[in-house]
């Protein structure tokens, strides 16, 4: 059997200092197989509580109105419906074939937009719009324009070519003319779920999706001028093999998607009912999981992709790669982004908003969400107002997740703290990671090494006050990775 211990798959980049790809160290990955958040926010969504409600949301919207006149807005719209359950799924979705459910949902989204929009300055342009799910293309080609028209009546959807209007697509259910319709509405980014083309794996996870239909969707997005196409893959699925996954990677890479996310499947049947359909005995063991991850890193590196962080890779020309090189890559609930400075308004069930220093989440339950709208109330389920300490730590964690380093002087200047005093216990925790070669520290910077780049979450966790207080497991780590979650 091949040994992966201390095998290095990092590659040098002649254009940039430092490695393009993270270095995979089997023993370290095993040792640090700790659960950890994905830090699309800090504090994470797990810290939201129902003591934060509609009045708090309105208060933070009011503050935002006062200080963010003219600043752009981001909208996230959750479309929860799917026709068929994928057994690995950990998303908040509703399985139905009843397209009329979409009509009713769109009408309710319109009511939610009508409640939200007056809280914000009407001149704020929506530069980032994302339809996520579930399966947004569960909606028919005549329903999506209605949704966008309704949003456009309430918010100033920009026409600018710099806009990011994106949608998650399931190639299995895409109808003729759907992508042309999206392009007509101004969509210019798409994210496609693929996971693995191996028929054995597809049968085991109840997601039969041909190579042809997937490649056609990528080609069609290109034909219609989409600026960026992302493909999601999953490793660690039942019956998955290195040989089969290599074929999948090579097939996908040949289509040159601008971005790729290679998530690790976490088997948590106690949390996600659909996963109970998966035979645990058919899951690859830890060694094979790492072999699959290693393969993905090697194949994507050989094909010219850059490692962005966590599970994300992008072509050198992609905006995420360019933003990372400039040092202004950010992270929000939609993942890595170039728009995180904007207030983010979430619409639809379970959607999360980030307004100023507050985070809030809508009801996850369709009935509760509808009932709140019937009563003309914002459908807020829970939330949190971040305090000074949260904001400082969010800043540090953002730097780790997006740049792989912390500029301590920058944090000191902007937050008026003495870094070494404020974070004395955290620096102590980092010393253990430094001893293992995951980070280096000097008077100015904490920097993830190429070995540490696959374990950015672990470095960030040292600065998470809530984890330190509770030692709770939030989501899982590299080997038993986070429940399948989407790129954006
Ligand atoms: S993985 Fe995507 S398409 Fe499959 S059930 Fe989950 S949300 Fe629906």
Short mmCIF file of C-alpha atoms and ligand atoms in Angstrom, two decimals:
data_model
loop_
_atom_site.label_atom_id
_atom_site.label_comp_id
_atom_site.label_asym_id
_atom_site.label_seq_id
_atom_site.Cartn_x
_atom_site.Cartn_y
_atom_site.Cartn_z
CA UNK A 1 0.00 0.00 0.00
CA UNK A 2 1.23 3.48 -0.81
CA UNK A 3 2.30 5.49 2.20
CA UNK A 4 1.22 9.11 2.21
CA UNK A 5 3.15 9.98 5.33
CA UNK A 6 4.91 13.28 4.83
CA UNK A 7 4.37 13.23 1.10
CA UNK A 8 4.59 16.68 -0.31
CA UNK A 9 2.31 17.80 -3.07
CA UNK A 10 3.03 21.52 -2.81
CA UNK A 11 4.17 23.18 -6.02
CA UNK A 12 6.14 26.33 -6.54
CA UNK A 13 4.61 29.23 -8.37
CA UNK A 14 7.06 31.12 -10.56
CA UNK A 15 4.72 34.13 -10.59
CA UNK A 16 4.21 34.42 -6.85
CA UNK A 17 6.18 33.85 -3.75
CA UNK A 18 5.20 30.73 -1.87
CA UNK A 19 3.40 27.58 -2.89
CA UNK A 20 0.36 27.47 -5.16
CA UNK A 21 -0.94 24.37 -3.47
CA UNK A 22 -1.06 23.27 0.12
CA UNK A 23 1.27 20.59 1.36
CA UNK A 24 -0.49 17.41 2.40
CA UNK A 25 0.96 15.67 5.40
CA UNK A 26 -0.85 12.45 6.18
CA UNK A 27 0.27 12.17 9.82
CA UNK A 28 -0.58 15.79 10.58
CA UNK A 29 -3.98 15.51 8.96
CA UNK A 30 -4.73 12.44 11.03
CA UNK A 31 -3.47 14.04 14.23
CA UNK A 32 -5.41 17.23 13.70
CA UNK A 33 -8.63 15.61 12.54
CA UNK A 34 -10.59 17.93 14.78
CA UNK A 35 -14.05 19.29 14.24
CA UNK A 36 -14.17 22.97 13.37
CA UNK A 37 -16.34 25.69 11.87
CA UNK A 38 -15.92 26.87 8.29
CA UNK A 39 -15.89 30.50 9.43
CA UNK A 40 -18.15 31.98 6.81
CA UNK A 41 -18.76 34.31 9.73
CA UNK A 42 -17.44 34.95 13.20
CA UNK A 43 -19.23 34.41 15.50
CA UNK A 44 -20.53 31.39 13.59
CA UNK A 45 -24.22 30.71 12.95
CA UNK A 46 -24.21 28.30 15.89
CA UNK A 47 -23.96 31.25 18.26
CA UNK A 48 -27.17 32.88 17.02
CA UNK A 49 -29.97 32.86 19.60
CA UNK A 50 -33.67 33.63 19.61
CA UNK A 51 -33.10 36.54 22.01
CA UNK A 52 -32.34 38.47 18.80
CA UNK A 53 -35.53 39.16 16.86
CA UNK A 54 -37.24 41.51 14.48
CA UNK A 55 -36.77 44.65 16.61
CA UNK A 56 -33.00 44.03 16.71
CA UNK A 57 -32.90 43.51 12.96
CA UNK A 58 -34.74 46.77 12.38
CA UNK A 59 -32.36 48.55 14.76
CA UNK A 60 -29.28 47.31 12.88
CA UNK A 61 -30.88 48.15 9.53
CA UNK A 62 -31.46 51.68 10.87
CA UNK A 63 -27.79 51.95 11.89
CA UNK A 64 -26.78 50.68 8.48
CA UNK A 65 -29.03 53.26 6.78
CA UNK A 66 -27.31 56.00 8.77
CA UNK A 67 -23.75 54.93 8.01
CA UNK A 68 -23.88 53.12 4.67
CA UNK A 69 -25.66 55.54 2.35
CA UNK A 70 -24.80 54.59 -1.21
CA UNK A 71 -22.85 51.47 -0.21
CA UNK A 72 -23.68 48.35 -2.25
CA UNK A 73 -25.95 45.57 -1.03
CA UNK A 74 -25.80 41.81 -1.47
CA UNK A 75 -28.90 39.62 -1.67
CA UNK A 76 -29.05 35.89 -0.98
CA UNK A 77 -32.28 34.10 -1.92
CA UNK A 78 -32.79 30.55 -0.68
CA UNK A 79 -34.89 28.30 -2.92
CA UNK A 80 -35.37 25.15 -0.87
CA UNK A 81 -37.05 22.76 -3.32
CA UNK A 82 -35.45 19.68 -4.90
CA UNK A 83 -37.06 17.00 -7.06
CA UNK A 84 -35.08 14.11 -5.71
CA UNK A 85 -33.04 13.56 -2.53
CA UNK A 86 -29.27 13.09 -2.84
CA UNK A 87 -28.37 10.79 0.03
CA UNK A 88 -25.27 12.77 1.10
CA UNK A 89 -27.21 16.02 1.40
CA UNK A 90 -26.94 18.19 4.49
CA UNK A 91 -28.70 21.24 3.01
CA UNK A 92 -31.98 22.73 4.15
CA UNK A 93 -34.23 21.47 1.35
CA UNK A 94 -37.76 20.23 0.68
CA UNK A 95 -38.33 17.35 -1.72
CA UNK A 96 -41.30 17.88 -4.01
CA UNK A 97 -42.32 17.70 -7.65
CA UNK A 98 -45.11 20.20 -7.21
CA UNK A 99 -44.04 23.23 -9.26
CA UNK A 100 -46.95 25.22 -7.83
CA UNK A 101 -44.96 25.26 -4.56
CA UNK A 102 -42.59 27.53 -6.45
CA UNK A 103 -45.33 30.04 -7.30
CA UNK A 104 -46.40 30.33 -3.70
CA UNK A 105 -42.80 30.60 -2.52
CA UNK A 106 -42.03 33.38 -5.02
CA UNK A 107 -45.11 35.29 -3.85
CA UNK A 108 -43.88 35.01 -0.26
CA UNK A 109 -40.36 36.10 -1.23
CA UNK A 110 -41.95 39.13 -2.79
CA UNK A 111 -43.73 39.92 0.48
CA UNK A 112 -40.46 39.48 2.37
CA UNK A 113 -38.66 41.84 -0.04
CA UNK A 114 -41.46 44.38 0.47
CA UNK A 115 -40.91 44.26 4.24
CA UNK A 116 -37.12 44.46 3.99
CA UNK A 117 -36.50 47.03 1.28
CA UNK A 118 -37.88 50.11 3.09
CA UNK A 119 -35.41 49.49 5.92
CA UNK A 120 -32.48 50.30 3.62
CA UNK A 121 -31.46 53.30 1.55
CA UNK A 122 -33.24 52.92 -1.80
CA UNK A 123 -30.14 54.12 -3.67
CA UNK A 124 -28.02 51.21 -2.56
CA UNK A 125 -27.23 49.07 -5.59
CA UNK A 126 -27.45 45.32 -5.38
CA UNK A 127 -24.13 44.28 -6.90
CA UNK A 128 -24.21 40.69 -5.66
CA UNK A 129 -27.27 38.47 -5.98
CA UNK A 130 -27.17 34.77 -5.35
CA UNK A 131 -29.89 32.14 -5.74
CA UNK A 132 -28.99 29.12 -3.63
CA UNK A 133 -30.78 26.05 -2.41
CA UNK A 134 -32.05 23.40 -2.58
CA UNK A 135 -32.23 23.64 -6.34
CA UNK A 136 -32.94 27.12 -7.70
CA UNK A 137 -33.62 25.62 -11.13
CA UNK A 138 -36.50 23.74 -9.55
CA UNK A 139 -38.24 26.99 -10.49
CA UNK A 140 -39.57 26.96 -14.05
CA UNK A 141 -38.14 29.21 -16.75
CA UNK A 142 -41.25 31.40 -16.45
CA UNK A 143 -41.02 31.63 -12.64
CA UNK A 144 -37.46 32.96 -12.29
CA UNK A 145 -38.19 36.19 -14.24
CA UNK A 146 -41.13 36.82 -11.91
CA UNK A 147 -38.86 36.43 -8.89
CA UNK A 148 -36.24 38.79 -10.33
CA UNK A 149 -38.89 41.28 -11.44
CA UNK A 150 -40.33 41.29 -7.90
CA UNK A 151 -36.89 41.83 -6.38
CA UNK A 152 -36.18 44.55 -8.92
CA UNK A 153 -39.31 46.42 -7.84
CA UNK A 154 -37.97 46.63 -4.30
CA UNK A 155 -34.21 46.81 -4.74
CA UNK A 156 -31.93 48.59 -7.17
CA UNK A 157 -30.49 45.62 -9.08
CA UNK A 158 -27.43 46.94 -10.86
CA UNK A 159 -26.82 46.67 -14.61
CA UNK A 160 -23.12 47.19 -14.11
CA UNK A 161 -20.82 44.66 -15.77
CA UNK A 162 -19.08 44.36 -12.39
CA UNK A 163 -22.21 42.72 -10.94
CA UNK A 164 -22.09 39.18 -9.57
CA UNK A 165 -25.45 37.56 -10.19
CA UNK A 166 -25.05 33.87 -9.53
CA UNK A 167 -27.14 30.74 -9.26
CA UNK A 168 -26.68 27.13 -8.19
CA UNK A 169 -27.69 24.75 -10.97
CA UNK A 170 -28.55 21.07 -10.96
CA UNK A 171 -27.75 19.91 -14.53
CA UNK A 172 -30.15 16.96 -14.16
CA UNK A 173 -33.20 19.18 -14.15
CA UNK A 174 -32.18 22.02 -16.43
CA UNK A 175 -34.75 22.77 -19.11
CA UNK A 176 -34.07 24.06 -22.62
CA UNK A 177 -33.71 27.81 -22.71
CA UNK A 178 -33.18 28.14 -18.96
CA UNK A 179 -29.61 29.46 -19.22
CA UNK A 180 -30.54 31.86 -22.01
CA UNK A 181 -33.30 33.16 -19.72
CA UNK A 182 -30.80 33.59 -16.85
CA UNK A 183 -28.39 35.50 -19.10
CA UNK A 184 -31.24 37.73 -20.22
CA UNK A 185 -31.95 38.53 -16.55
CA UNK A 186 -28.33 39.50 -15.96
CA UNK A 187 -26.96 36.32 -14.36
CA UNK A 188 -23.28 35.92 -15.07
CA UNK A 189 -22.12 33.18 -12.68
CA UNK A 190 -23.22 29.61 -12.12
CA UNK A 191 -22.29 26.85 -9.75
CA UNK A 192 -22.95 23.25 -10.77
CA UNK A 193 -23.23 20.28 -8.46
CA UNK A 194 -21.38 17.27 -9.85
CA UNK A 195 -19.80 15.32 -6.93
CA UNK A 196 -18.50 12.30 -8.91
CA UNK A 197 -19.23 10.92 -12.38
CA UNK A 198 -18.50 7.34 -11.32
CA UNK A 199 -21.79 5.45 -11.96
CA UNK A 200 -21.19 3.23 -8.88
CA UNK A 201 -20.95 6.30 -6.67
CA UNK A 202 -23.89 8.01 -8.35
CA UNK A 203 -26.10 4.98 -7.68
CA UNK A 204 -24.98 4.83 -4.05
CA UNK A 205 -25.90 8.47 -3.44
CA UNK A 206 -29.04 8.56 -5.60
CA UNK A 207 -27.75 11.18 -8.00
CA UNK A 208 -27.53 9.94 -11.56
CA UNK A 209 -26.04 12.69 -13.67
CA UNK A 210 -24.34 12.13 -17.00
CA UNK A 211 -21.08 13.67 -18.09
CA UNK A 212 -22.77 14.90 -21.27
CA UNK A 213 -25.55 16.84 -19.56
CA UNK A 214 -23.04 18.43 -17.19
CA UNK A 215 -20.60 19.48 -19.90
CA UNK A 216 -23.45 20.84 -21.99
CA UNK A 217 -24.48 23.12 -19.15
CA UNK A 218 -20.92 24.43 -18.75
CA UNK A 219 -20.69 25.05 -22.50
CA UNK A 220 -24.07 26.76 -22.55
CA UNK A 221 -23.11 29.07 -19.68
CA UNK A 222 -20.04 30.07 -21.68
CA UNK A 223 -22.05 30.61 -24.85
CA UNK A 224 -24.29 32.98 -22.95
CA UNK A 225 -21.39 35.01 -21.62
CA UNK A 226 -21.30 33.77 -18.01
CA UNK A 227 -18.17 35.18 -16.47
CA UNK A 228 -17.56 32.30 -14.13
CA UNK A 229 -18.59 28.67 -13.75
CA UNK A 230 -17.95 26.72 -10.57
CA UNK A 231 -18.14 22.95 -10.17
CA UNK A 232 -18.67 21.20 -6.82
CA UNK A 233 -17.08 17.80 -6.24
CA UNK A 234 -17.25 15.60 -3.17
CA UNK A 235 -14.70 13.11 -1.91
CA UNK A 236 -15.33 10.49 0.72
CA UNK A 237 -18.56 9.21 -0.90
CA UNK A 238 -19.61 5.55 -0.77
CA UNK A 239 -17.93 3.26 -3.34
CA UNK A 240 -15.60 6.07 -4.36
CA UNK A 241 -12.20 5.01 -5.66
CA UNK A 242 -9.04 6.86 -6.58
CA UNK A 243 -9.33 5.56 -10.15
CA UNK A 244 -12.93 6.69 -10.56
CA UNK A 245 -12.34 10.07 -8.92
CA UNK A 246 -9.30 10.67 -11.13
CA UNK A 247 -11.51 10.16 -14.18
CA UNK A 248 -14.02 12.63 -12.75
CA UNK A 249 -11.36 15.22 -11.99
CA UNK A 250 -9.83 14.93 -15.46
CA UNK A 251 -13.20 15.16 -17.16
CA UNK A 252 -14.15 18.24 -15.18
CA UNK A 253 -10.78 19.94 -15.58
CA UNK A 254 -10.97 19.49 -19.34
CA UNK A 255 -14.06 21.72 -19.32
CA UNK A 256 -11.96 24.41 -17.51
CA UNK A 257 -14.47 25.63 -14.91
CA UNK A 258 -13.15 28.88 -13.42
CA UNK A 259 -13.60 27.56 -9.89
CA UNK A 260 -13.76 24.17 -8.27
CA UNK A 261 -14.81 23.20 -4.79
CA UNK A 262 -13.73 19.79 -3.56
CA UNK A 263 -15.62 19.16 -0.35
CA UNK A 264 -15.12 16.28 2.04
CA UNK A 265 -18.29 14.30 2.74
CA UNK A 266 -19.10 13.94 6.44
CA UNK A 267 -21.31 11.02 7.31
CA UNK A 268 -23.64 12.28 10.04
CA UNK A 269 -26.80 10.17 9.71
CA UNK A 270 -27.92 11.16 13.19
CA UNK A 271 -28.17 14.76 11.94
CA UNK A 272 -29.22 14.29 8.32
CA UNK A 273 -31.96 11.77 7.66
CA UNK A 274 -31.12 11.32 3.96
CA UNK A 275 -27.67 10.04 4.92
CA UNK A 276 -29.26 7.01 6.59
CA UNK A 277 -29.68 5.62 3.06
CA UNK A 278 -25.90 5.43 2.75
CA UNK A 279 -24.22 2.18 3.72
CA UNK A 280 -21.48 3.12 6.19
CA UNK A 281 -19.55 0.00 5.15
CA UNK A 282 -19.27 1.40 1.62
CA UNK A 283 -17.57 4.61 2.72
CA UNK A 284 -13.84 4.92 1.99
CA UNK A 285 -11.56 4.60 5.01
CA UNK A 286 -9.48 7.50 6.34
CA UNK A 287 -6.47 6.55 4.24
CA UNK A 288 -8.50 6.45 1.04
CA UNK A 289 -10.14 9.77 1.92
CA UNK A 290 -6.73 11.36 2.16
CA UNK A 291 -5.67 9.67 -1.07
CA UNK A 292 -8.71 11.22 -2.76
CA UNK A 293 -7.89 14.67 -1.36
CA UNK A 294 -4.27 14.28 -2.36
CA UNK A 295 -5.33 13.26 -5.85
CA UNK A 296 -7.57 16.33 -6.17
CA UNK A 297 -4.78 18.66 -5.07
CA UNK A 298 -2.34 17.06 -7.52
CA UNK A 299 -4.70 16.94 -10.47
CA UNK A 300 -5.92 20.50 -10.01
CA UNK A 301 -2.39 21.77 -9.48
CA UNK A 302 -1.20 20.01 -12.62
CA UNK A 303 -4.09 21.60 -14.52
CA UNK A 304 -3.04 25.09 -13.41
CA UNK A 305 -5.57 25.77 -10.65
CA UNK A 306 -4.60 27.81 -7.58
CA UNK A 307 -5.57 26.90 -4.06
CA UNK A 308 -7.75 29.61 -2.52
CA UNK A 309 -8.39 28.08 0.89
CA UNK A 310 -10.46 25.37 2.63
CA UNK A 311 -11.91 23.36 -0.29
CA UNK A 312 -11.66 25.97 -3.04
CA UNK A 313 -9.53 26.19 -6.17
CA UNK A 314 -9.63 28.71 -9.00
CA UNK A 315 -7.91 29.47 -12.29
CA UNK A 316 -5.19 32.15 -12.14
CA UNK A 317 -7.43 34.52 -14.11
CA UNK A 318 -10.42 34.11 -11.76
CA UNK A 319 -11.44 37.07 -9.61
CA UNK A 320 -10.96 35.07 -6.41
CA UNK A 321 -7.35 34.33 -7.31
CA UNK A 322 -6.73 37.96 -8.27
CA UNK A 323 -8.41 39.21 -5.07
CA UNK A 324 -6.30 36.85 -2.99
CA UNK A 325 -3.12 38.06 -4.69
CA UNK A 326 -4.14 41.68 -4.00
CA UNK A 327 -4.94 40.79 -0.38
CA UNK A 328 -8.60 41.80 -0.54
CA UNK A 329 -10.27 38.40 -0.75
CA UNK A 330 -13.06 38.13 1.82
CA UNK A 331 -15.41 35.57 3.23
CA UNK A 332 -19.11 35.74 3.99
CA UNK A 333 -22.07 33.37 4.23
CA UNK A 334 -21.79 32.75 0.50
CA UNK A 335 -18.18 31.60 0.89
CA UNK A 336 -15.11 33.28 -0.58
CA UNK A 337 -16.10 36.53 -2.23
CA UNK A 338 -14.96 39.93 -3.32
CA UNK A 339 -18.09 41.59 -1.87
CA UNK A 340 -18.00 40.83 1.84
CA UNK A 341 -17.93 44.51 2.78
CA UNK A 342 -21.57 44.87 1.68
CA UNK A 343 -24.51 44.31 3.97
CA UNK A 344 -25.96 40.94 3.06
CA UNK A 345 -29.74 40.46 3.13
CA UNK A 346 -30.98 36.86 3.21
CA UNK A 347 -34.45 36.05 1.88
CA UNK A 348 -36.29 32.75 2.08
CA UNK A 349 -36.30 29.98 4.63
CA UNK A 350 -33.11 29.58 6.70
CA UNK A 351 -31.40 32.48 4.88
CA UNK A 352 -28.79 34.38 6.88
CA UNK A 353 -28.32 38.16 6.89
CA UNK A 354 -25.28 40.17 7.93
CA UNK A 355 -26.20 43.79 8.56
CA UNK A 356 -23.47 45.96 10.06
CA UNK A 357 -22.22 44.02 13.08
CA UNK A 358 -25.32 41.85 13.36
CA UNK A 359 -26.09 38.38 12.06
CA UNK A 360 -29.57 36.91 11.80
CA UNK A 361 -31.25 33.88 10.32
CA UNK A 362 -34.75 33.33 8.98
CA UNK A 363 -36.98 30.50 10.17
CA UNK A 364 -35.84 27.17 8.76
CA UNK A 365 -39.36 25.90 8.76
CA UNK A 366 -41.53 26.86 5.75
CA UNK A 367 -44.71 27.13 7.80
CA UNK A 368 -43.15 29.44 10.38
CA UNK A 369 -41.56 31.59 7.69
CA UNK A 370 -44.93 31.91 5.91
CA UNK A 371 -46.78 32.61 9.16
CA UNK A 372 -44.45 35.51 9.96
CA UNK A 373 -45.01 36.98 6.50
CA UNK A 374 -48.77 36.50 6.83
CA UNK A 375 -48.55 38.60 9.98
CA UNK A 376 -46.40 41.15 8.11
CA UNK A 377 -43.48 40.45 10.40
CA UNK A 378 -39.87 39.85 9.35
CA UNK A 379 -39.38 36.07 9.54
CA UNK A 380 -36.36 36.26 11.86
CA UNK A 381 -35.69 33.09 13.83
CA UNK A 382 -32.50 34.00 15.65
CA UNK A 383 -29.53 36.32 15.55
CA UNK A 384 -26.67 38.03 17.31
CA UNK A 385 -25.24 41.51 17.68
CA UNK A 386 -21.45 41.26 17.58
CA UNK A 387 -19.57 43.10 20.32
CA UNK A 388 -16.10 44.66 20.18
CA UNK A 389 -14.31 41.42 21.00
CA UNK A 390 -16.30 39.57 18.31
CA UNK A 391 -15.37 42.18 15.73
CA UNK A 392 -11.65 42.03 16.57
CA UNK A 393 -11.61 38.25 16.43
CA UNK A 394 -13.65 38.27 13.20
CA UNK A 395 -10.97 40.47 11.70
CA UNK A 396 -8.19 38.08 12.73
CA UNK A 397 -10.10 35.01 11.54
CA UNK A 398 -10.95 36.68 8.23
CA UNK A 399 -7.24 37.30 7.61
CA UNK A 400 -6.39 33.69 8.41
CA UNK A 401 -9.11 32.22 6.18
CA UNK A 402 -8.54 34.56 3.24
CA UNK A 403 -4.83 35.35 3.30
CA UNK A 404 -3.42 32.51 5.37
CA UNK A 405 -1.73 35.07 7.62
CA UNK A 406 -2.45 37.70 10.25
CA UNK A 407 -0.87 41.13 10.05
CA UNK A 408 -0.72 41.90 13.77
CA UNK A 409 0.26 45.55 13.30
CA UNK A 410 -2.67 46.06 10.96
CA UNK A 411 -5.07 44.66 13.59
CA UNK A 412 -3.44 46.81 16.29
CA UNK A 413 -3.79 49.95 14.19
CA UNK A 414 -7.38 49.38 13.18
CA UNK A 415 -8.67 47.98 16.48
CA UNK A 416 -6.55 49.94 18.93
CA UNK A 417 -5.32 46.91 20.85
CA UNK A 418 -1.91 45.57 21.81
CA UNK A 419 -2.05 42.27 19.91
CA UNK A 420 0.36 40.28 22.07
CA UNK A 421 -1.46 41.30 25.28
CA UNK A 422 -4.98 40.96 23.93
CA UNK A 423 -4.29 37.53 22.44
CA UNK A 424 -1.73 36.18 24.91
CA UNK A 425 -3.61 32.86 25.53
CA UNK A 426 -4.25 32.44 21.79
CA UNK A 427 -0.58 32.95 20.94
CA UNK A 428 0.17 30.26 23.49
CA UNK A 429 -2.15 27.85 21.66
CA UNK A 430 -0.52 28.74 18.34
CA UNK A 431 2.88 27.79 19.71
CA UNK A 432 1.84 24.12 19.61
CA UNK A 433 0.85 24.48 15.94
CA UNK A 434 4.13 26.28 15.27
CA UNK A 435 6.01 23.36 16.82
CA UNK A 436 4.28 21.09 14.30
CA UNK A 437 5.26 23.35 11.44
CA UNK A 438 1.73 24.58 10.66
CA UNK A 439 2.39 28.26 11.38
CA UNK A 440 5.32 30.61 11.72
CA UNK A 441 5.21 33.64 14.01
CA UNK A 442 7.36 36.71 14.31
CA UNK A 443 6.78 40.17 15.78
CA UNK A 444 4.62 41.20 12.81
CA UNK A 445 2.89 38.19 11.37
CA UNK A 446 1.33 34.84 12.01
CA UNK A 447 1.56 32.90 8.79
CA UNK A 448 0.23 29.48 7.78
CA UNK A 449 2.97 27.38 6.24
CA UNK A 450 2.27 25.28 3.16
CA UNK A 451 1.61 22.40 5.59
CA UNK A 452 -0.82 24.56 7.55
CA UNK A 453 -2.85 25.79 4.60
CA UNK A 454 -5.11 22.73 4.56
CA UNK A 455 -5.70 23.34 8.28
CA UNK A 456 -6.58 27.03 8.23
CA UNK A 457 -9.69 26.30 10.28
CA UNK A 458 -7.54 24.85 13.02
CA UNK A 459 -5.45 28.02 13.15
CA UNK A 460 -8.59 30.17 13.18
CA UNK A 461 -10.07 28.06 15.98
CA UNK A 462 -7.30 29.25 18.31
CA UNK A 463 -8.96 32.71 18.15
CA UNK A 464 -12.56 31.49 18.60
CA UNK A 465 -13.68 32.57 22.06
CA UNK A 466 -16.92 30.58 21.85
CA UNK A 467 -15.14 27.31 21.08
CA UNK A 468 -12.70 27.94 23.90
CA UNK A 469 -15.63 28.56 26.24
CA UNK A 470 -17.65 25.52 25.32
CA UNK A 471 -15.33 23.05 23.56
CA UNK A 472 -18.34 22.33 21.37
CA UNK A 473 -18.06 20.55 18.08
CA UNK A 474 -19.56 22.67 15.37
CA UNK A 475 -18.79 21.00 12.11
CA UNK A 476 -16.12 18.55 11.28
CA UNK A 477 -12.57 18.86 10.09
CA UNK A 478 -10.47 17.66 7.22
CA UNK A 479 -10.95 13.91 7.42
CA UNK A 480 -14.48 13.83 8.71
CA UNK A 481 -15.12 17.07 6.92
CA UNK A 482 -17.99 19.48 7.28
CA UNK A 483 -21.42 18.29 6.33
CA UNK A 484 -21.66 18.92 2.63
CA UNK A 485 -22.02 22.64 2.20
CA UNK A 486 -22.06 24.79 -0.89
CA UNK A 487 -19.46 27.12 -2.32
CA UNK A 488 -21.61 30.22 -2.04
S1 LIG B 1 -27.51 17.93 -2.75
FE1 LIG B 1 -28.51 19.68 -3.71
S2 LIG B 1 -29.86 18.74 -5.25
FE2 LIG B 1 -29.29 17.11 -3.85
S3 LIG B 1 -30.94 17.05 -2.32
FE3 LIG B 1 -29.31 18.38 -1.51
S4 LIG B 1 -29.86 20.44 -2.11
FE4 LIG B 1 -31.08 19.03 -3.36
#
